[in-house]
Short mmCIF file of C-alpha atoms and ligand atoms in Angstrom, two decimals:
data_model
loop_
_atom_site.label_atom_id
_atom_site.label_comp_id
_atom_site.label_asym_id
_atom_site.label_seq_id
_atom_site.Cartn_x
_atom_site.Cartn_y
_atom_site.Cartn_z
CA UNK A 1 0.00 0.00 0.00
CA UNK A 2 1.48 3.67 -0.78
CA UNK A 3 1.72 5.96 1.42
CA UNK A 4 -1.10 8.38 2.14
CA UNK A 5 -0.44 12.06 1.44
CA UNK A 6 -1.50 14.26 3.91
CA UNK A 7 -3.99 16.33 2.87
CA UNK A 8 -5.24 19.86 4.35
CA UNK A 9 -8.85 20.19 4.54
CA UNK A 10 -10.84 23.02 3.16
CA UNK A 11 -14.54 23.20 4.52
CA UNK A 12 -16.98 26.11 3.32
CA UNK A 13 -19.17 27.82 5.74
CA UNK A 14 -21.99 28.14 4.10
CA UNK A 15 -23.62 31.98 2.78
CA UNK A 16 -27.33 30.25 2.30
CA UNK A 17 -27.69 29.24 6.11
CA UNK A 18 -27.59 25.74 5.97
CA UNK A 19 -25.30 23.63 8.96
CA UNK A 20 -21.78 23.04 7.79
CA UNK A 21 -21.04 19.69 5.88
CA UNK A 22 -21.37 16.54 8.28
CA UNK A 23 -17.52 15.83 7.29
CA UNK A 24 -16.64 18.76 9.04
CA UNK A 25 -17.46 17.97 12.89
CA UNK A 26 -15.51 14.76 12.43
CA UNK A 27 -12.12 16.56 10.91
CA UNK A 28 -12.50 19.28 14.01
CA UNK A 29 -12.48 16.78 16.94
CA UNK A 30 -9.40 15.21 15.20
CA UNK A 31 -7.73 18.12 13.97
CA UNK A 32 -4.40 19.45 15.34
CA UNK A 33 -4.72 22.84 13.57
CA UNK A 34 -7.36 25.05 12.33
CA UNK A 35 -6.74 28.17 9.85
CA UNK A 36 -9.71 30.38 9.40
CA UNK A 37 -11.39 34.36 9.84
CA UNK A 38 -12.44 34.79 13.50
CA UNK A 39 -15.98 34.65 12.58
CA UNK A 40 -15.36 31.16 10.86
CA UNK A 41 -13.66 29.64 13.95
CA UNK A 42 -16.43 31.07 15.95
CA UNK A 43 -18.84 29.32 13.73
CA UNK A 44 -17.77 25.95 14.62
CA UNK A 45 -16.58 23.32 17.38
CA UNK A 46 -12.89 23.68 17.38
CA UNK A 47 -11.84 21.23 20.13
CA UNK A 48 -10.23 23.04 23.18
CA UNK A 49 -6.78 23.04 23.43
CA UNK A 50 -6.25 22.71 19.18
CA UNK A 51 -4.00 25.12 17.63
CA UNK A 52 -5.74 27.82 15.66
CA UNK A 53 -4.63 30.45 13.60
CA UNK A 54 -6.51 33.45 12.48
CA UNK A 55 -6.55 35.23 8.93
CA UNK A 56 -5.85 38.10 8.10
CA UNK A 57 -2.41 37.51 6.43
CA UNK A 58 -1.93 34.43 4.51
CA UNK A 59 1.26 33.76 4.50
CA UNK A 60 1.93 32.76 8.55
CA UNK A 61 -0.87 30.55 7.90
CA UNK A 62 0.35 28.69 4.95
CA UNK A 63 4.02 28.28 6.94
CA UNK A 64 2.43 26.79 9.49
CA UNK A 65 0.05 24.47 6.82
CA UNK A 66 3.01 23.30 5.11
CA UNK A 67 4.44 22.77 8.98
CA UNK A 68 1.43 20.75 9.75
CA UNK A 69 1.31 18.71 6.38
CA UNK A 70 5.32 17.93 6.86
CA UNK A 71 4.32 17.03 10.75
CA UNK A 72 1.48 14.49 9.71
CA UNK A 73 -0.91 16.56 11.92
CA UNK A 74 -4.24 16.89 10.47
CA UNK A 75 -5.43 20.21 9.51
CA UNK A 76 -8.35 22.42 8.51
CA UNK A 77 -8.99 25.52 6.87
CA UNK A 78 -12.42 27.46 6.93
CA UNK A 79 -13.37 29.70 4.05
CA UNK A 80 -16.43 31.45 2.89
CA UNK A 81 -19.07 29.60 0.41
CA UNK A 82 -17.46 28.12 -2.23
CA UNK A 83 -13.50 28.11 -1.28
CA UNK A 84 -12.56 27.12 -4.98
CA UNK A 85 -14.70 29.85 -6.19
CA UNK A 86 -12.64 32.59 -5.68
CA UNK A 87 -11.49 31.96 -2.36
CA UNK A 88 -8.60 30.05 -0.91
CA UNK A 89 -8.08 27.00 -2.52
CA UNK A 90 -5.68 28.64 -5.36
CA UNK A 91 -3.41 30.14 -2.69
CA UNK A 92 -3.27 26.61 -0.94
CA UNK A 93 -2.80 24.68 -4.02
CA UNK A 94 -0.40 27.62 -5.43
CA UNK A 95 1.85 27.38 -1.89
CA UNK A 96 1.73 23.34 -3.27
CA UNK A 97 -0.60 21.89 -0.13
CA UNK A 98 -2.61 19.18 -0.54
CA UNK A 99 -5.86 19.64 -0.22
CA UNK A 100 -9.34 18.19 -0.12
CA UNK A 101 -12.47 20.43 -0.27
CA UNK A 102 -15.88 20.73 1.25
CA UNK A 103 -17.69 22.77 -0.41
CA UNK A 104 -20.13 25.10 0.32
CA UNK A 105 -23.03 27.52 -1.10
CA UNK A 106 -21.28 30.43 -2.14
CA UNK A 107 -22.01 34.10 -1.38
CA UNK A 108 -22.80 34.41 -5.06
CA UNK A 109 -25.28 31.87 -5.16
CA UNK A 110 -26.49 32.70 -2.01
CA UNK A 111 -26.88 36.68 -3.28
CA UNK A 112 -28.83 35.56 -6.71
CA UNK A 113 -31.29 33.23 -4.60
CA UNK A 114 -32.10 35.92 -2.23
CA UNK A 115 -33.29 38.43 -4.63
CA UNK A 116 -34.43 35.47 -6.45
CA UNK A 117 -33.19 35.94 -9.79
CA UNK A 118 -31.38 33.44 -12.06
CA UNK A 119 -27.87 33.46 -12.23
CA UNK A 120 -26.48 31.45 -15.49
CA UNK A 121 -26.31 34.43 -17.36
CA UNK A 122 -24.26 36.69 -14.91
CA UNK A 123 -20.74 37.43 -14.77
CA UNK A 124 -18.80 37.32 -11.46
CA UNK A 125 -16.30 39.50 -10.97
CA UNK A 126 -14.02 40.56 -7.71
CA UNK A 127 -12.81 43.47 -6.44
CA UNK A 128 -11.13 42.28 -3.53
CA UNK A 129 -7.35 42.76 -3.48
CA UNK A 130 -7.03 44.57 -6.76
CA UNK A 131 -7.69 47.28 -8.54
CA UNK A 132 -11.44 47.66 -8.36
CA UNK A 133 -12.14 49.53 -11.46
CA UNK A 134 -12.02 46.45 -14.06
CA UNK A 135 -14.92 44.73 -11.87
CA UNK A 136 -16.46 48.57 -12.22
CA UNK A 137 -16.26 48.37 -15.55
CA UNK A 138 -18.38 44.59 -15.97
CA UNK A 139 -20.91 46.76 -13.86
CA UNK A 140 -21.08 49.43 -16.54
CA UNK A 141 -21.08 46.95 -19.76
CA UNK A 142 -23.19 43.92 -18.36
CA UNK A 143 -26.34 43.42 -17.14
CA UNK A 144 -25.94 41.28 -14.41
CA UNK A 145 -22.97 41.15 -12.62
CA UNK A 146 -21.66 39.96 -8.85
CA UNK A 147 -18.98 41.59 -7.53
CA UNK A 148 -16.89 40.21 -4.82
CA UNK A 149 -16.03 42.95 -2.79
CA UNK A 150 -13.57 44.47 -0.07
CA UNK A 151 -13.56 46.98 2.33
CA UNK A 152 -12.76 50.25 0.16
CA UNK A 153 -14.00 48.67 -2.42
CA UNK A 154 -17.63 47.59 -1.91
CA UNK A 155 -21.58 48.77 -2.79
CA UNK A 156 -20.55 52.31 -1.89
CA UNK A 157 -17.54 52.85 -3.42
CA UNK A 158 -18.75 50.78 -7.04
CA UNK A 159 -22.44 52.57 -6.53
CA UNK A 160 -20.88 56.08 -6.66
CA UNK A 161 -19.04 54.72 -10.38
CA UNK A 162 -22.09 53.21 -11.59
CA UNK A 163 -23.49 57.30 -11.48
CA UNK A 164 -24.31 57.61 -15.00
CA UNK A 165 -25.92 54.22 -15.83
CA UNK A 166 -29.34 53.03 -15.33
CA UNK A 167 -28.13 49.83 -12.53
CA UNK A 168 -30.52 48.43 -9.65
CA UNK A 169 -28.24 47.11 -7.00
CA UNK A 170 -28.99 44.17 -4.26
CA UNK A 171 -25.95 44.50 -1.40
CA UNK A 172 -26.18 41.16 0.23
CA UNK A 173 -24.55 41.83 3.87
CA UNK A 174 -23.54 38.46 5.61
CA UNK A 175 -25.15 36.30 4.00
CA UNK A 176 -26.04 32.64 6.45
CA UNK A 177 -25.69 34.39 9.40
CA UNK A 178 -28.16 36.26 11.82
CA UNK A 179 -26.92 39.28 10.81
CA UNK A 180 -27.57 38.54 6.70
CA UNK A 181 -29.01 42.03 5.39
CA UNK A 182 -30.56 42.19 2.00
CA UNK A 183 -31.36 45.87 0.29
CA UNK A 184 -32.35 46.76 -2.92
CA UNK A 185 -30.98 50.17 -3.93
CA UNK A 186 -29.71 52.31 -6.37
CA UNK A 187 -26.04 53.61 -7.05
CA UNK A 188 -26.73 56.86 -5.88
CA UNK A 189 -28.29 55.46 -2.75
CA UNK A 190 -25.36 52.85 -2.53
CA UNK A 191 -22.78 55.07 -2.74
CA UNK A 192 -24.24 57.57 0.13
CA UNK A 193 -24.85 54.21 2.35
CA UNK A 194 -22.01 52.71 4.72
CA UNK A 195 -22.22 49.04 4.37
CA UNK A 196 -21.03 46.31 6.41
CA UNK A 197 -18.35 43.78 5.08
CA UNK A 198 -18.33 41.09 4.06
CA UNK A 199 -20.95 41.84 1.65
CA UNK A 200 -21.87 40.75 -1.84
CA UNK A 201 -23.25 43.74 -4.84
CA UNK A 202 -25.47 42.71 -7.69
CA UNK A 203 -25.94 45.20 -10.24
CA UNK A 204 -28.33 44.69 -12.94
CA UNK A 205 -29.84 46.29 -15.68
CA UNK A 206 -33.82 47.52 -14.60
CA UNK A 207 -34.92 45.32 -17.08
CA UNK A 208 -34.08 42.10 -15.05
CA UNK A 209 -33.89 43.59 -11.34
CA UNK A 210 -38.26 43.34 -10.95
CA UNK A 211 -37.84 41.21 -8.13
CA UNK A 212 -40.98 39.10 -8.48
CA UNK A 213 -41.51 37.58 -4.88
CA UNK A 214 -40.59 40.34 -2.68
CA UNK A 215 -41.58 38.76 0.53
CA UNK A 216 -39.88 35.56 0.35
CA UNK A 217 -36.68 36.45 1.12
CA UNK A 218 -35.64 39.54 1.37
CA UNK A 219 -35.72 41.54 4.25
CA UNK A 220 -35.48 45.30 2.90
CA UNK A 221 -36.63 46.01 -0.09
CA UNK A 222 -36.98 48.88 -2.30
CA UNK A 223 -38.75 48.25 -5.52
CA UNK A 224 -37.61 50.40 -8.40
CA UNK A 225 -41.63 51.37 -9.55
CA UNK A 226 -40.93 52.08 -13.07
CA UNK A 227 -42.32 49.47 -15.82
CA UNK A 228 -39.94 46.96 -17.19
CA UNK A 229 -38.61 48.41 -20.94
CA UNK A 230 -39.73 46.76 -23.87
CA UNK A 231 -38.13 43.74 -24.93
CA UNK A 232 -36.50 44.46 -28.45
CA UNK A 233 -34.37 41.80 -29.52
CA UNK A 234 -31.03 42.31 -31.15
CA UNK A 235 -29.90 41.52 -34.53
CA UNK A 236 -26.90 39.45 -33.81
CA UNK A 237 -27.03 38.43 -30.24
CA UNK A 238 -28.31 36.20 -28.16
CA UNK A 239 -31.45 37.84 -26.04
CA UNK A 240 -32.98 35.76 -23.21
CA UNK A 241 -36.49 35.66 -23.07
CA UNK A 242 -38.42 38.58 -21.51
CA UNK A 243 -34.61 40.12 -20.21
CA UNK A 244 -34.95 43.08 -21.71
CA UNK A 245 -32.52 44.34 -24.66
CA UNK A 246 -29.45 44.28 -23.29
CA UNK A 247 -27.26 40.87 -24.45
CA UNK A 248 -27.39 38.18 -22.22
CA UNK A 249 -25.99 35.10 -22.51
CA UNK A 250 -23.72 32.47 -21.01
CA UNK A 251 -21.13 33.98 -22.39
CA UNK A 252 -21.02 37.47 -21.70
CA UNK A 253 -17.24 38.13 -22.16
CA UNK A 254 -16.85 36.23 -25.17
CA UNK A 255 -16.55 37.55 -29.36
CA UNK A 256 -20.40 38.77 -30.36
CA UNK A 257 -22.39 35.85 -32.12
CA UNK A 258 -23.11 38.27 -34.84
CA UNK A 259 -19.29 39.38 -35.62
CA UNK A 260 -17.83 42.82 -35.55
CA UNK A 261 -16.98 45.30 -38.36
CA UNK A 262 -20.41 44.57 -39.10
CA UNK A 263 -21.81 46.65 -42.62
CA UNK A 264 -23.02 49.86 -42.03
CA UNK A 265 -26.50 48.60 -42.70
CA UNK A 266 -26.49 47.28 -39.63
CA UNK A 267 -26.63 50.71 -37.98
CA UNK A 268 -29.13 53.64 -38.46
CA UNK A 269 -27.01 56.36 -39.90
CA UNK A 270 -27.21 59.37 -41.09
CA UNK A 271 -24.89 60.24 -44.88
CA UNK A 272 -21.27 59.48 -43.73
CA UNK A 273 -21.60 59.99 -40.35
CA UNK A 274 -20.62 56.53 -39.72
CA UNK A 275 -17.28 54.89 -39.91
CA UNK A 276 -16.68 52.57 -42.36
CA UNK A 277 -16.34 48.59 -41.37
CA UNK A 278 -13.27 48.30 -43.14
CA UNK A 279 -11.69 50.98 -41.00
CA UNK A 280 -13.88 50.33 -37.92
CA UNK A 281 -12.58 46.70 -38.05
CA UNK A 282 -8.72 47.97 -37.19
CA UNK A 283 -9.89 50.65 -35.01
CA UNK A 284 -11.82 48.31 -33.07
CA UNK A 285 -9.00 45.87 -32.77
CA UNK A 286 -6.80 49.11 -31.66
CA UNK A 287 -8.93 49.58 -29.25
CA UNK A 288 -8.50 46.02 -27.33
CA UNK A 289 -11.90 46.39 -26.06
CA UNK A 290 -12.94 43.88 -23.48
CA UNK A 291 -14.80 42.94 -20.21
CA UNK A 292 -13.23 45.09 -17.46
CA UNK A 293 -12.05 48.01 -19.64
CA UNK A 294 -14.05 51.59 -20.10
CA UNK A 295 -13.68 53.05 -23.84
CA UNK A 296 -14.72 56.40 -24.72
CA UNK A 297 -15.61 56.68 -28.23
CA UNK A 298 -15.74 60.79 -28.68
CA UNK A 299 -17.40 62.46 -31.69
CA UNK A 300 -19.78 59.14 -31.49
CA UNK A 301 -21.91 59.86 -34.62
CA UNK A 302 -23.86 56.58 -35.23
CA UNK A 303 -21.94 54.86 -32.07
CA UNK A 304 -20.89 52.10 -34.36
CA UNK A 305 -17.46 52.01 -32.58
CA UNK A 306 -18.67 52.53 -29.52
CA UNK A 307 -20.96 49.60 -29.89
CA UNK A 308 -18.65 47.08 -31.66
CA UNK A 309 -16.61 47.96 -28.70
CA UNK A 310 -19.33 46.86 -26.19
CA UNK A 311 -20.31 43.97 -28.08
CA UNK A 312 -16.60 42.44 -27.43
CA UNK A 313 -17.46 43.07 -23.38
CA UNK A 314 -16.27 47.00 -22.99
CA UNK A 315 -18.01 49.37 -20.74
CA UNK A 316 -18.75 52.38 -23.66
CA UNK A 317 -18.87 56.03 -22.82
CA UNK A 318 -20.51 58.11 -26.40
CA UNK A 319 -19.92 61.56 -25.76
CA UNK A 320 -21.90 62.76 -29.32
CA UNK A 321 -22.88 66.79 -29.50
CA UNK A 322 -26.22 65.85 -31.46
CA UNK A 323 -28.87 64.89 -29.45
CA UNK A 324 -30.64 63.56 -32.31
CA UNK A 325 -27.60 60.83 -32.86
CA UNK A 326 -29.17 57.73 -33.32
CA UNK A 327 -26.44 56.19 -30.79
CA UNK A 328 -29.12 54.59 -28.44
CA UNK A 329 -31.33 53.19 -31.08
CA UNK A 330 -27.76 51.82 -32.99
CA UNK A 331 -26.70 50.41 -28.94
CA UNK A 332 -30.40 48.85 -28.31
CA UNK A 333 -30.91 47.25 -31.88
CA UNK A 334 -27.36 45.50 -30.72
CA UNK A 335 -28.27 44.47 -27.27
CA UNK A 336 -25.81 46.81 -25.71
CA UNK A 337 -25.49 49.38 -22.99
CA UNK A 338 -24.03 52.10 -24.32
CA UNK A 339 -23.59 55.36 -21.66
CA UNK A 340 -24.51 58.82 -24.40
CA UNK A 341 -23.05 61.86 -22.73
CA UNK A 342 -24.92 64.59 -25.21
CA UNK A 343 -22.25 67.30 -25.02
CA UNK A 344 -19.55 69.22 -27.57
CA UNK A 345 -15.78 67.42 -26.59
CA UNK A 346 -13.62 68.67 -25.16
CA UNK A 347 -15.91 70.46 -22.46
CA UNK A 348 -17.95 67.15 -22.17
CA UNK A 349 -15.27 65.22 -21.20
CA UNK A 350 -14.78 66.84 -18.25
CA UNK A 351 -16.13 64.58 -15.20
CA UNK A 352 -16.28 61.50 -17.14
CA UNK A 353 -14.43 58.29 -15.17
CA UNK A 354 -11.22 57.59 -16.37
CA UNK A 355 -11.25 55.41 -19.79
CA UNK A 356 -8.43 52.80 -21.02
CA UNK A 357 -9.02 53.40 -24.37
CA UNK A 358 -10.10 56.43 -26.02
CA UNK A 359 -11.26 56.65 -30.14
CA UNK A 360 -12.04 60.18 -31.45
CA UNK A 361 -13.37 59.84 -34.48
CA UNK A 362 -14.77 63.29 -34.66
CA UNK A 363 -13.38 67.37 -32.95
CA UNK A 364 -10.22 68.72 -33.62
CA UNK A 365 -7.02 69.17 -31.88
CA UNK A 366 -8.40 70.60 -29.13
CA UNK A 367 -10.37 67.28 -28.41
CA UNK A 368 -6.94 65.17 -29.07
CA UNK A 369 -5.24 67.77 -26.38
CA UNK A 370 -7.59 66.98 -24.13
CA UNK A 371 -8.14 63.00 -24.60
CA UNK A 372 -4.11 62.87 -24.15
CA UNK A 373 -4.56 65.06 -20.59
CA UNK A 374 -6.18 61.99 -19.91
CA UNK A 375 -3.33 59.69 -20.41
CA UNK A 376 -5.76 56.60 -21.78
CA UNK A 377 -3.04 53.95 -22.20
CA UNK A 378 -4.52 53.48 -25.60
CA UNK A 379 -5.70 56.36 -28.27
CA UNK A 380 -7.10 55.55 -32.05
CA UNK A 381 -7.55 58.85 -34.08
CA UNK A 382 -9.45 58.43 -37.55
CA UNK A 383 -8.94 61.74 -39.92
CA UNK A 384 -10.07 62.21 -43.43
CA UNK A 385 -8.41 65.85 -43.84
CA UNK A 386 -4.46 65.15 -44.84
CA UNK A 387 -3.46 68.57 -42.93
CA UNK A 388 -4.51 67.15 -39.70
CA UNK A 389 -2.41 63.86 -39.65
CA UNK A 390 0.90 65.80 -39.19
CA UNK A 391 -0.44 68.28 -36.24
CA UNK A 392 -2.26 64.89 -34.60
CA UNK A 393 1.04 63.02 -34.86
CA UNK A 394 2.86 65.63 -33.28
CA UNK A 395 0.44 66.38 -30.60
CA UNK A 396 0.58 62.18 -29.63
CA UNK A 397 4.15 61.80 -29.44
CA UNK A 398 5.08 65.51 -27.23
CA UNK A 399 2.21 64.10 -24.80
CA UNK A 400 4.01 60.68 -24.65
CA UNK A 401 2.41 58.21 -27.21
CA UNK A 402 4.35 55.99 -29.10
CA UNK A 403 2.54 56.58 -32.60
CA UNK A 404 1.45 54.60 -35.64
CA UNK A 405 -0.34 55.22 -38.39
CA UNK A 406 -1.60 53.98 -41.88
CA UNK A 407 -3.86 55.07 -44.86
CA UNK A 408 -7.33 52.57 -45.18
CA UNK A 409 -8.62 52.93 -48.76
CA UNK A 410 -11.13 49.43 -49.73
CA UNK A 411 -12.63 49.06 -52.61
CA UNK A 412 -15.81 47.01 -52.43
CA UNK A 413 -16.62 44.58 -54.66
CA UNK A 414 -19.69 46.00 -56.57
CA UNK A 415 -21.98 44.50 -59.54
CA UNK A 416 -22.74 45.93 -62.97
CA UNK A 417 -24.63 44.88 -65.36
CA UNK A 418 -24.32 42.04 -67.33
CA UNK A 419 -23.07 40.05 -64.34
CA UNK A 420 -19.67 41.81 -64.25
CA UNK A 421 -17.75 43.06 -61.12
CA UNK A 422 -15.96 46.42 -60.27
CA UNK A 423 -14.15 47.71 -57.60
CA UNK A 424 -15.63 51.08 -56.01
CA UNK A 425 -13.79 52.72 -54.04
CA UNK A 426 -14.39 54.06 -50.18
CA UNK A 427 -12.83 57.48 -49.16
CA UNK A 428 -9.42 57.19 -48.19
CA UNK A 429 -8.81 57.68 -44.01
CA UNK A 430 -6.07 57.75 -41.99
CA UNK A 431 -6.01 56.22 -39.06
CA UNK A 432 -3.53 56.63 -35.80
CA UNK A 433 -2.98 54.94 -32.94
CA UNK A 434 -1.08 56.35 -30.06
CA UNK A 435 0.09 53.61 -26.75
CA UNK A 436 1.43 54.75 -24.07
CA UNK A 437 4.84 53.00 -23.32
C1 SAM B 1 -12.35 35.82 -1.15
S1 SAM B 1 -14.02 36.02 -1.57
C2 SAM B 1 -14.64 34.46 -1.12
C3 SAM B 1 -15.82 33.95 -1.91
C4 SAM B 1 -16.27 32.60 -1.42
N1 SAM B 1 -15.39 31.57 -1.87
C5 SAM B 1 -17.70 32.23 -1.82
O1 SAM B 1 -17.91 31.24 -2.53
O2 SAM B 1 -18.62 32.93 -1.35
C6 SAM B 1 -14.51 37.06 -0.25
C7 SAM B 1 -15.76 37.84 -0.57
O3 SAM B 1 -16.90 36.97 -0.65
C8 SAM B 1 -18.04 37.65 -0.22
N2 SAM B 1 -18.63 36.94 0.93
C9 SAM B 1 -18.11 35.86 1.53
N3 SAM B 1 -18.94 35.44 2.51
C10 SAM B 1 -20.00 36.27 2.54
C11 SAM B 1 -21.20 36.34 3.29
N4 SAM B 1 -21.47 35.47 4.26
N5 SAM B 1 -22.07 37.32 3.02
C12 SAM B 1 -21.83 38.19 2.04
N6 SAM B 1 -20.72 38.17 1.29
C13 SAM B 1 -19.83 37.21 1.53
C14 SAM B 1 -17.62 39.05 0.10
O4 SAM B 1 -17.78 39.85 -1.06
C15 SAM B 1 -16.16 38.86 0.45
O5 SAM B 1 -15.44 40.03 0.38
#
């Protein structure tokens, strides 16, 4: 017979209420050590007299782990929910323990079946131990999203960033315990709230936040009264039934179903005001949109960037100075949310959160001056007039960008008669992008 490893054991606590796994009473009364948060190893039996060890930091805790494991003395770590969703399993495993898990219903789950909504659909995301605004940012482009949070970075702190976008929020305060809270709010409410951690956000788009039990589990509850929007489904994504028009699927970070660079058909437009899918297609790859980053997309026209941008999982920011800009009708057909700031750039910029990637595809140099103020790691500049490329380039590389740039000129297969083809030819753009190193 081999030799038995010995193994550290991971038990969840559970968020949903329910008494801890029956595995776990028998590992206490023979366990040597036990790693957990206060309130965990409050939670259950620890025998008297066995070694404990209390998180905060990690890395004491995973000495004396790998001390224990060496030693042959049994040992047991409590987590929240789910501890190989997000919790502590990938430290263990990363510091090379052993381990065998219990799992448990996680604060996620836990969250969703308290305001009673599905949860396939949703995105998780966490904010806690890194830089919040990515998990932000899933808020702004998605419209259902968990968030994981931290102190500093929690309902308040992500409701005061969600100021701008239509979001109903559920904070889900300690969830399984006596002191579980469950609110329905709104950002603005949210962010002038001080919430208790550890807590859990939902945001979600209006269309999907009509909680339809109220009384059955939540114990606060504030009902946003307003109707739930129409249901207009998209032309090239996946809508769930009765959700609303914003894209949901089980996917929500991944490429669009329908594609990208999509014809300009595909958007209500008005003349040229749109950008061309040829030259959208690079600027849109430029751009590196994706889940977790905030574009702006300045001089908006149509929103066709803006949109492809969202469609690939970008939080999008239109700033467009014609309110009659068919950006919202464009963002809805596609199943996107798509923030319109109606305003003439630069002056409208002013305020707006702090983007990763900015394309100006309309304004002049005083909008570039601006946008580079900003120091977006990424810029993409499209200009049809020759005399501006030189001033643009310049302007880019004495604020810092490393610059690139080509000429985009297609020529689209068209029919004549007689069942020939010919080439016609697109206006010719230029098209920059500036990085920052
Ligand atoms: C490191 S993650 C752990 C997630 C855990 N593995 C799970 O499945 O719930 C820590 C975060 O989970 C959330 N959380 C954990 N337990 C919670 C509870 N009982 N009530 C509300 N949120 C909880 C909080 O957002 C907390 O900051």
């Amino acid at each position: 017979m081999g030799r038995v490893t010995p193994t550290v054991l991971v038990a969840g606590i559970d968020a949903a209420g329910r008494p801890a796994h029956p595995g776990l009473a028998e590992a206490l009364a023979g366990a040597g050590l036990v790693v957990g948060a206060a309130r965990h190893l409050a939670a259950v039996p620890v025998p008297p007299g066995c070694a404990t060890v209390v998180l905060g930091p990690l890395a004491p805790a995973l000495d004396r782990l790998a001390a224990a494991v060496a030693a042959g003395t049994p040992a047991v770590v409590l987590a929240s929910g789910d501890p190989g969703f997000f919790g502590i399993v990938r430290r263990l495993r990363t510091a090379g323990l052993p381990v065998r898990v219990l799992p448990a219903v996680s604060s996620v789950a836990a969250a969703f079946a308290r305001a009673g909504l599905p949860w396939d659909g949703a995105a998780v995301v966490t904010a806690h131990g890194r830089d919040p605004r990515p998990a932000l940012n899933a808020c702004r482009a998605l419209p259902a999203v968990a968030v994981l949070t931290a102190p500093g970075a929690g309902a308040a702190e992500l409701g005061a960033g969600l100021a701008g976008w239509d979001r109903r929020l559920v904070v889900a305060e300690h969830l399984g315990t006596p002191d579980e809270r469950v609110t329905w709010t709104t950002p603005a409410e949210a962010a002038a709230t001080t919430w208790s951690d550890p807590h859990v956000l939902l945001s979600l788009a209006p269309e999907i936040a009509t909680p339809e039990d109220p009384a059955a589990s939540i114990l606060q509850l504030r009902p946003d009264p307003r109707p739930v929007r129409a249901f207009r489904p998209g032309t090239n994504c996946k809508i769930a039934g009765g959700l609303g028009g914003m894209r949901v699927d089980d996917q929500p970070a991944a490429a669009p179903d329908g594609g990208w660079a999509l014809p300009e058909s595909a958007y209500v437009h008005r003349g040229s005001m749109i950008t061309k899918a040829e030259v959208r297609a690079l600027a849109v790859a430029r751009l590196r949109p994706r889940l977790g980053r905030l574009v702006w997309d300045v001089g908006a026209g149509s929103g066709s960037v803006g949109i492809e941008c969202a469609l690939l999982g970008a939080a999008v920011l239109a700033v467009e100075r014609d309110p009659d800009a068919p950006i919202q009708v464009n963002a809805a057909r596609h199943g996107v949310d798509v923030r319109v700031v109606t305003g003439a750039a630069p002056a409208a910029l002013a305020g707006l959160p702090d983007p990763d990637a900015v394309f100006v595809g309309g304004g002049g140099m005083d909008v570039l001056a601006a946008v580079a103020d900003r120091r977006p790691p990424r810029v993409v500049v499209t200009l049809a007039a020759l005399d501006r490329v030189a001033p643009a380039v310049h302007l880019l590389r004495a604020t810092g960008y490393a610059v690139d740039g080509c000429q985009l000129a297609a020529a689209r297969l068209a029919d004549l008669p007689g069942g020939s083809l010919r080439l016609a030819a697109t206006n010719p753009v230029v098209l920059l992008t500036g990085e920052l190193p």
